[in-house]
Coordinates of C-alpha atoms and ligand atoms in Angstrom, one line a residue:
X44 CA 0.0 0.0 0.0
X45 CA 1.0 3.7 -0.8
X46 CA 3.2 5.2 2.0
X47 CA 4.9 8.3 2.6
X48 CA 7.2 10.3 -0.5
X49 CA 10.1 9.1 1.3
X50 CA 9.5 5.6 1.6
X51 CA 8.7 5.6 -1.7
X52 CA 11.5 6.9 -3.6
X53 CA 13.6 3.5 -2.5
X54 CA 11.0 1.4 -4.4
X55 CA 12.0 0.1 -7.9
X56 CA 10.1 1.8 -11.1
X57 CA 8.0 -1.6 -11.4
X58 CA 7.1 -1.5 -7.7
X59 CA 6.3 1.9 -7.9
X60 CA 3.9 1.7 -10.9
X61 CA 2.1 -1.4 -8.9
X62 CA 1.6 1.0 -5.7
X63 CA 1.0 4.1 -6.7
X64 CA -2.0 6.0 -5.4
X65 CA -3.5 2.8 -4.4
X66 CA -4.6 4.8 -1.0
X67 CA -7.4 6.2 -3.1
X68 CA -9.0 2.6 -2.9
X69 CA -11.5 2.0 0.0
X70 CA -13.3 -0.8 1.8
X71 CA -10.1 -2.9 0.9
X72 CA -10.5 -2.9 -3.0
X73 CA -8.0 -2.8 -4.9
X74 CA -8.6 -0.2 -7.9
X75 CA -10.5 2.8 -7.0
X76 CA -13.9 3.5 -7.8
X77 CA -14.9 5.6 -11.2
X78 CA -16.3 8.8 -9.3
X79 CA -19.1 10.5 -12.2
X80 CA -19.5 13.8 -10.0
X81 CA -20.7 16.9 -11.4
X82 CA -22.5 18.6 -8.2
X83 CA -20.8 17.8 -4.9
X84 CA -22.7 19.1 -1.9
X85 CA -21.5 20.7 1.0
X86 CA -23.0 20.5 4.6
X87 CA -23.2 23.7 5.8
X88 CA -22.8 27.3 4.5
X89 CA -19.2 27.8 6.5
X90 CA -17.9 25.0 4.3
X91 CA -19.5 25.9 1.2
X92 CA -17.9 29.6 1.8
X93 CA -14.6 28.2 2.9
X94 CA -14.3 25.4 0.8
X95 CA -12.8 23.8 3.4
X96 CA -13.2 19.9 2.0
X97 CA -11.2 18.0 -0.4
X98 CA -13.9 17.8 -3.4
X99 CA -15.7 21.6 -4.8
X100 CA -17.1 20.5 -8.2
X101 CA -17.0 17.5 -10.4
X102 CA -14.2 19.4 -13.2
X103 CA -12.1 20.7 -9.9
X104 CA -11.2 17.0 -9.3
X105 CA -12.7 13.5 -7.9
X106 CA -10.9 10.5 -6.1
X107 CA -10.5 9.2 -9.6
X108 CA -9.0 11.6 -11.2
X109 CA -6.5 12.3 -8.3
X110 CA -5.9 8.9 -7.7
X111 CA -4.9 8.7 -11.8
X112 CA -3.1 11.9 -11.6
X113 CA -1.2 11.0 -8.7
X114 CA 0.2 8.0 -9.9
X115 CA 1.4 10.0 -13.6
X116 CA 3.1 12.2 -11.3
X117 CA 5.1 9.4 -9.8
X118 CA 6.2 7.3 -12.5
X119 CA 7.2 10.7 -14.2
X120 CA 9.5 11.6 -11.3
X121 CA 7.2 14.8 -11.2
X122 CA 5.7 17.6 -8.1
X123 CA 2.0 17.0 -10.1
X124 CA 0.1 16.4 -13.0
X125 CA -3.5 17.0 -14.9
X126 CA -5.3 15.0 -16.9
X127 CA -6.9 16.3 -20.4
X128 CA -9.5 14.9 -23.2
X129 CA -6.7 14.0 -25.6
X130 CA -2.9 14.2 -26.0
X131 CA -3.2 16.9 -28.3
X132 CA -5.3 18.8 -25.3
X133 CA -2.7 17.7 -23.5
X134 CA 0.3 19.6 -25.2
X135 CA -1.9 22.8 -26.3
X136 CA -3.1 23.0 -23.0
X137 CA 0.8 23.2 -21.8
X138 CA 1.6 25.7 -24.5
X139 CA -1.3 28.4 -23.5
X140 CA -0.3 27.7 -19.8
X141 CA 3.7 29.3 -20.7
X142 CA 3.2 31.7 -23.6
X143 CA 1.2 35.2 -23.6
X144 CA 1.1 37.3 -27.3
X145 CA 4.3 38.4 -28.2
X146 CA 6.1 35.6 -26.6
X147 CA 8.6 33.4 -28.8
X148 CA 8.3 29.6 -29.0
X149 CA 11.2 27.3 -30.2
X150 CA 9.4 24.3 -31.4
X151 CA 11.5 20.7 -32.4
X152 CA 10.9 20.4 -35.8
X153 CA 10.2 16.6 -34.9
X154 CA 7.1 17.7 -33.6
X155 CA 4.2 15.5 -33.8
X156 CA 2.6 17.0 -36.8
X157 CA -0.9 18.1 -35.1
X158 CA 1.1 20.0 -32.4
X159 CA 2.4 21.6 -35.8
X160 CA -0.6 22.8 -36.8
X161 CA -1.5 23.8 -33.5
X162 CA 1.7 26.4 -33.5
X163 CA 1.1 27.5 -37.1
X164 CA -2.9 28.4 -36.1
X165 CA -4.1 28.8 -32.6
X166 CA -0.7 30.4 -31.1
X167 CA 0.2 32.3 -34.9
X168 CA -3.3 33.9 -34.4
X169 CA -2.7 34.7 -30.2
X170 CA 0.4 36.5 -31.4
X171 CA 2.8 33.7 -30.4
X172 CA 5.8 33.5 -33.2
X173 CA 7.1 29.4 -33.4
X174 CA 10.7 29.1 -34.5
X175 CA 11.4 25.5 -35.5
X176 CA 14.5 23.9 -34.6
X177 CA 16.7 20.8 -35.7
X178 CA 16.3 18.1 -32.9
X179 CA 20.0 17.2 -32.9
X180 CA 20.7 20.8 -32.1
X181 CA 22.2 20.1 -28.3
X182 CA 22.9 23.2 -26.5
X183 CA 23.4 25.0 -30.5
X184 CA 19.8 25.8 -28.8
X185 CA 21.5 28.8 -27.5
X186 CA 22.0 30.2 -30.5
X187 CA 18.2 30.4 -31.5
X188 CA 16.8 32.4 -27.8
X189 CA 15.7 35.7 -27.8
X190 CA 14.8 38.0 -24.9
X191 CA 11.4 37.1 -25.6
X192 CA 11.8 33.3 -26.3
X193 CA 9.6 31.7 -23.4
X194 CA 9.3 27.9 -24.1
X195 CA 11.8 25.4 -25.8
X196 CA 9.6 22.1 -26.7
X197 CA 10.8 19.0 -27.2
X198 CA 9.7 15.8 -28.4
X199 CA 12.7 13.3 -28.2
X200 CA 12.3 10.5 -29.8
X201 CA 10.9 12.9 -32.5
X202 CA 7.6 12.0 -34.5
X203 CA 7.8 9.0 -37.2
X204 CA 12.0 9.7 -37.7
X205 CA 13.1 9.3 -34.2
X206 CA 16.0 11.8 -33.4
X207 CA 17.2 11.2 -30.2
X208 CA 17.4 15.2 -28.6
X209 CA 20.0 15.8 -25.9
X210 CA 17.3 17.4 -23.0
X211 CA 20.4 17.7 -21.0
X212 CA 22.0 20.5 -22.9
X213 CA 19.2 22.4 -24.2
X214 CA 18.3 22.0 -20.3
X215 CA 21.3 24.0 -19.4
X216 CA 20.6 26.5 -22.1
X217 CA 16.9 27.2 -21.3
X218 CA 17.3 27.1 -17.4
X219 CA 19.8 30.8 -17.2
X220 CA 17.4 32.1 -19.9
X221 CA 14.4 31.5 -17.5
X222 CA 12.8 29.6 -20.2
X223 CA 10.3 26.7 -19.7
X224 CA 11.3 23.3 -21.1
X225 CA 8.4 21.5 -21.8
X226 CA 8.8 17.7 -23.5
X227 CA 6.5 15.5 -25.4
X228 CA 7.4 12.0 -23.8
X229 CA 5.1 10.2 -24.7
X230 CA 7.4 7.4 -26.2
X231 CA 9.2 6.5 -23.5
X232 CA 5.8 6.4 -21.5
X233 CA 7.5 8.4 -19.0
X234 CA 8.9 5.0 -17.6
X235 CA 12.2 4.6 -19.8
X236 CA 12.8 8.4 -19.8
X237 CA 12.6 10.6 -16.2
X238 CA 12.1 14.0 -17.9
X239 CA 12.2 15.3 -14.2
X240 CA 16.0 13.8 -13.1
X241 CA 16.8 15.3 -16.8
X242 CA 15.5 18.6 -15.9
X243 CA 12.4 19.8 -17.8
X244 CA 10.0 21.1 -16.2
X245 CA 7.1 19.7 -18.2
X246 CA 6.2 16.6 -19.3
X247 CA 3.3 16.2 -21.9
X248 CA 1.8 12.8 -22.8
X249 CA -0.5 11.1 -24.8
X250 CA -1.8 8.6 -22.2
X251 CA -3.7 7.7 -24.9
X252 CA -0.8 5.7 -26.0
X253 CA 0.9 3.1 -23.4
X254 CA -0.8 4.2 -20.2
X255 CA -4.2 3.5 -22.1
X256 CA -2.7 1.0 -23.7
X257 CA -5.2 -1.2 -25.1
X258 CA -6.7 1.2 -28.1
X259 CA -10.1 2.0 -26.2
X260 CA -9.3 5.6 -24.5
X261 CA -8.4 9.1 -25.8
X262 CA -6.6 10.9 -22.6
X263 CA -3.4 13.1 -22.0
X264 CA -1.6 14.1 -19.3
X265 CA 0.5 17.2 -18.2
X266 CA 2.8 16.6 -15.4
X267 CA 4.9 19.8 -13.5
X268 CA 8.3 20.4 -11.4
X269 CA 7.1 22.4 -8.5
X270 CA 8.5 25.8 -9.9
X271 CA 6.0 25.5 -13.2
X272 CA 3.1 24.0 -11.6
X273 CA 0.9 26.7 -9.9
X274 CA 0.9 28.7 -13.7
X275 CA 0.0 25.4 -15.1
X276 CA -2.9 24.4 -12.9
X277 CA -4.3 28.0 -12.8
X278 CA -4.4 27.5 -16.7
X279 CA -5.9 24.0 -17.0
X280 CA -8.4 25.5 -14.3
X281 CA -9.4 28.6 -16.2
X282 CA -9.5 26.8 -19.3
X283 CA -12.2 24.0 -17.8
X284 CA -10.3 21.4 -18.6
X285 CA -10.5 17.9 -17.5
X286 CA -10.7 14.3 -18.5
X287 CA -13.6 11.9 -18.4
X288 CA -13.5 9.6 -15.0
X289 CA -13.7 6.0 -17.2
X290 CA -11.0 6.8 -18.9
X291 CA -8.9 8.2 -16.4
X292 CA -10.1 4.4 -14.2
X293 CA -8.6 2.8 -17.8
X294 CA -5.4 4.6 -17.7
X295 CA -4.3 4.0 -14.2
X296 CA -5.8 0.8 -15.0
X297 CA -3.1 0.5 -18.0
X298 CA -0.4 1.9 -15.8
X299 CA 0.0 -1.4 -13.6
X300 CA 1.1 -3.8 -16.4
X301 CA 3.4 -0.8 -18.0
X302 CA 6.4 -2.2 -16.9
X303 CA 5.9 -6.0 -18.3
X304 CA 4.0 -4.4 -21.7
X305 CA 6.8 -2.1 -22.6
X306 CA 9.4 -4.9 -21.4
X307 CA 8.0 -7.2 -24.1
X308 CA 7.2 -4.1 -26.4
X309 CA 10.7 -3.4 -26.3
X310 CA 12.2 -7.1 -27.1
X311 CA 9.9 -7.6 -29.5
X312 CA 10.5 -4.4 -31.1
X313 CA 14.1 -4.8 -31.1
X314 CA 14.0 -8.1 -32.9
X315 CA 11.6 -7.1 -35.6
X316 CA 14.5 -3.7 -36.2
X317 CA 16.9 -5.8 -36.5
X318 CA 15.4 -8.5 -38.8
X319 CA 14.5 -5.7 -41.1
X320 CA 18.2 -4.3 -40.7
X321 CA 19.1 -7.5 -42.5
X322 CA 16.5 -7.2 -45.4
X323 CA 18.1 -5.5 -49.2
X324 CA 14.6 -4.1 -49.1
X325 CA 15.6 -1.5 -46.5
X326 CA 17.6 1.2 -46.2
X327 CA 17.7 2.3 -42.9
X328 CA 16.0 1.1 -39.5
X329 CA 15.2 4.4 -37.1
X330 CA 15.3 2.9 -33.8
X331 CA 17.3 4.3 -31.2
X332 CA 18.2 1.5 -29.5
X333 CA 20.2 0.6 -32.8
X334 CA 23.4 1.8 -33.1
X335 CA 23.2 3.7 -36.1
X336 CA 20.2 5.4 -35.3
X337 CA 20.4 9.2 -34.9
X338 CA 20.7 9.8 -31.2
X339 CA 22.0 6.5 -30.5
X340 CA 24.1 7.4 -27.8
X341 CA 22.2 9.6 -26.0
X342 CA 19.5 7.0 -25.9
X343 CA 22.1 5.0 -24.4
X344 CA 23.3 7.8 -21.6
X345 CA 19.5 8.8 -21.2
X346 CA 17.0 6.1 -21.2
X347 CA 16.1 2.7 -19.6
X348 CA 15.0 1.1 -22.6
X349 CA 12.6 1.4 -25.6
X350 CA 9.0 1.6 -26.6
X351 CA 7.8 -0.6 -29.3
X352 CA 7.7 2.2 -32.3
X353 CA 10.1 2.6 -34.5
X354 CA 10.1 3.3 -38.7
X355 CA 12.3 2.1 -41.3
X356 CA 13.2 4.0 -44.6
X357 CA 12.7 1.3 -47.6
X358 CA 15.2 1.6 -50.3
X359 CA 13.2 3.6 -53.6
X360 CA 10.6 1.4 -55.0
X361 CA 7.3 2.3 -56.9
X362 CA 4.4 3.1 -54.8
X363 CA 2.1 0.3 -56.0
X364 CA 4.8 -1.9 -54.3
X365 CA 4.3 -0.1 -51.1
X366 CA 0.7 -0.8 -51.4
X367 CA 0.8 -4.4 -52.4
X368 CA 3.0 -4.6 -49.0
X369 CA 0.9 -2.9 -46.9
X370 CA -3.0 -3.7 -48.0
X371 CA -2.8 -7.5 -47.5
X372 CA -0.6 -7.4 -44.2
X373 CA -2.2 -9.9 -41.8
X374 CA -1.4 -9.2 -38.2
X375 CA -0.1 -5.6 -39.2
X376 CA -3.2 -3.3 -39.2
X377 CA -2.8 0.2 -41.2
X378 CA -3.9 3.1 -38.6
X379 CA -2.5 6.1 -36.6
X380 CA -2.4 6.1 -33.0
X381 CA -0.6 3.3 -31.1
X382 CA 0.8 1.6 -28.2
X383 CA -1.7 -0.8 -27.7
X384 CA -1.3 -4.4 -27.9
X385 CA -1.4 -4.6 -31.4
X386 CA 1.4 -4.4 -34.0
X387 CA 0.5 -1.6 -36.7
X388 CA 2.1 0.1 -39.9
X389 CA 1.7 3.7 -41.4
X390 CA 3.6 4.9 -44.4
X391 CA 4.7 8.6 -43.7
X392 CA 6.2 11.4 -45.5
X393 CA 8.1 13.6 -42.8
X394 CA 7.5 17.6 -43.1
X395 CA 10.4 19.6 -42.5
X396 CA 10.3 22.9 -42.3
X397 CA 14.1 23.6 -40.4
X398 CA 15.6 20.8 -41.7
X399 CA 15.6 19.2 -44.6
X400 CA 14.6 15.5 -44.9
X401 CA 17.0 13.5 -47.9
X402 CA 16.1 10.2 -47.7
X403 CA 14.9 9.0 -51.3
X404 CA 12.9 5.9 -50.3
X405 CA 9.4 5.5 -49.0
X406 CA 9.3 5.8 -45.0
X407 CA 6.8 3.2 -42.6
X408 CA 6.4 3.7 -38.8
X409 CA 5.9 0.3 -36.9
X410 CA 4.0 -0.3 -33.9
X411 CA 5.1 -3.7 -32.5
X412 CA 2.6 -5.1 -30.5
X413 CA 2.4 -8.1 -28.4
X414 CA 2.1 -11.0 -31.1
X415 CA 5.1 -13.2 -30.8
X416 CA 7.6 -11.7 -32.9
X417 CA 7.8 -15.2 -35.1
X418 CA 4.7 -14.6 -36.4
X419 CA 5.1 -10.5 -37.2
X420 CA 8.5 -11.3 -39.3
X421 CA 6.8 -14.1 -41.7
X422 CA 3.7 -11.2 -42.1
X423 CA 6.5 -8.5 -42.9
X424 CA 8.5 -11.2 -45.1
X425 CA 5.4 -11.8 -47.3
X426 CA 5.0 -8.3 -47.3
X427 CA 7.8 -8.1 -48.9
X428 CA 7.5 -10.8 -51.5
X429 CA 4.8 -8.7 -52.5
X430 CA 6.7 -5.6 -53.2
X431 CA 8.8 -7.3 -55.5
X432 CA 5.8 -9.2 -57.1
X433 CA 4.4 -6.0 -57.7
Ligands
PLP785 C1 -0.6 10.4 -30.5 C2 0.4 11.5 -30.1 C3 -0.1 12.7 -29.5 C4 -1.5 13.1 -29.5 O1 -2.3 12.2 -28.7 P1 -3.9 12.1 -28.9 O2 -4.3 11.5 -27.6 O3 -4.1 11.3 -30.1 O4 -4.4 13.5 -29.0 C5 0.9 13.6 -29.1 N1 2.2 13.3 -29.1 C6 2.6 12.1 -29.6 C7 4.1 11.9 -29.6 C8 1.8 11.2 -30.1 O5 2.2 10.1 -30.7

């Protein structure tokens, strides 16, 4: 059962994830119940004028959504963290929290693509100028600040090609500067990256990913260092944010198999990279745990292990081969979204807008689920059989 902060910290990650916020269980259950509060009462005026008790309103919070929101904040190494409807509401939430008109944004040019076009509408319109930067960059980050910049985002590994960023160094750049580091960490689950102990001072998910993890809920989260969290909440307050209570029960849920999902997500994941590593069909596999990946060795320094989603580069070959691959995959599914316990595949043309991407041949991103690995490599090895059919 959940005991003090201090206690705590000596427990292993896996334990950790196992026992987190399970004091918000009663009557000797296990899980905590799904709370579906919109009035909450209060028994006399002095209270109601005081607020003086732990529930106001159904969107100020519930014993679900604290007992979720709790347990994020600990497997992220975090002070505390909000849930919203979506990852997306997730990171735009986090952006209109640090930035005012006339502020200046340095956005990784990795970005997830909708957080793109989130910058390039929503903040272009508040007044809000996005400068995008290379994700290899390091502490080069310096070089791009201006009196005005008030956010650095990050997204590390970056969307679809997987560049590896060194937080530590634009860490150190931001920090002097006064500027907020916020990261998208959503690959690493929180769980193989501690964007805490690597000192941002946000850390954006989309829970909908592996804390979910079974493809059935839409949820991000938002997690804070002490120092950024009392701007944050404020916002997520004023905005009327909050997340619904089943799928905040399904996410915490999800959280206490995270370790042994992303353990196997991670072997298998490996395997299937280096299979393909082996194929003439391929040019390049962009997984960081491989040692030509981009960013391979700060994935080494940085992080515990991998996430099953990586993407490969296929050497040039006609489209129709790409599609006579992909449409008749059998355990591979075509769709966006992932880390649930299926394996999926996407092709994907990355946008650039700081960098420039070279690579001639057509790009996939690959979710590798839970099938035994066996079985993925003979779907991907008639996949290609295909391609050179077609
Ligand atoms: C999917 C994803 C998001 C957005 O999450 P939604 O819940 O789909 O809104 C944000 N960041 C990354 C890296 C993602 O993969």
């Amino acid at each position: 059962m959940a005991k003090g902060k201090s206690d705590r910290s000596k427990l292993h990650p896996a334990t950790r994830i196992v026992t987190a916020s399970r004091s918000y269980a009663e009557h000797g259950m296990v899980n905590p119940a799904v709370y579906r509060a919109s009035t909450i009462t209060f028994p006399d005026v002095e209270t109601l004028h005081n607020r003086n008790q732990p529930y106001l309103y159904g969107r100020r919070g519930t014993p679900t959504s604290q007992a979720f929101e709790t347990a994020v904040a600990e497997l992220e190494g975090g002070h505390n963290a909000k849930a919203c409807p979506s990852g997306l509401a997730a990171i735009s939430t986090a952006l209109l929290a640090f930035l005012r008109a006339g502020d200046h944004l340095l956005m990784v040019d990795t970005v997830y693509q909708p957080a793109r076009q989130f910058c390039d509408t929503i903040l272009k319109g508040l007044g809000i100028e996005t400068t995008y930067y290379d994700p290899l960059i390091g502490k080069g980050i310096s070089g791009l600040t201006r009196p005005n910049t008030r956010v650095v985002y990050c997204e590390s590994p970056g969307s679809q090609t997987m560049e590896v960023q060194d937080i530590a160094a634009i860490v150190d750049a931001a920090r002097p500067a006064g500027i907020t580091v916020i990261l998208d960490n959503t690959w690493s689950a929180g769980h193989y990256f501690k964007a805490f102990a690597h000192g941002c001072d946000v850390s954006v998910q989309a829970a909908t990913k592996y804390l979910v993890g079974h493809s059935d809920a839409m949820l991000g989260t938002v997690t804070c260092n002490a120092e950024a969290w009392p701007r944050f909440k404020d916002a997520y307050e004023n905005m009327g944010m909050f997340a619904g209570p089943d799928d905040m029960y399904l996410a915490l849920r999800g959280m206490r198999t995270l370790d042994v999902r992303l353990e196997r997500h991670m072997k298998s994941a490996l395997a299937v990279a280096e299979w393909l590593r082996s194929r003439p069909e391929v040019e390049t596999v962009l997984h960081p745990g491989l040692s030509n990946a981009p960013g391979h060795s700060i994935w080494r320094r940085d992080f515990a292990g991998a996430s099953g989603l990586f993407s490969v580069v296929l050497k040039p070959v006609a489209e129709k081969g790409v599609a006579a691959m992909l449409d008749n995959m059998e355990l591979f599914a075509m769709g966006y979204s992932w880390g649930g316990f299926e394996s999926l595949v996407v092709p994907f043309k990355p946008h650039r807008t700081a960098t420039s991407w070279t690579a001639k041949g057509p790009c996939l991103r690959l979710h590798i689920g839970l099938e035994d690995t066996q079985d993925l490599i003979a779907d991907l090895d008639a996949g290609f059989d295909r391609l050179a059919a077609a």
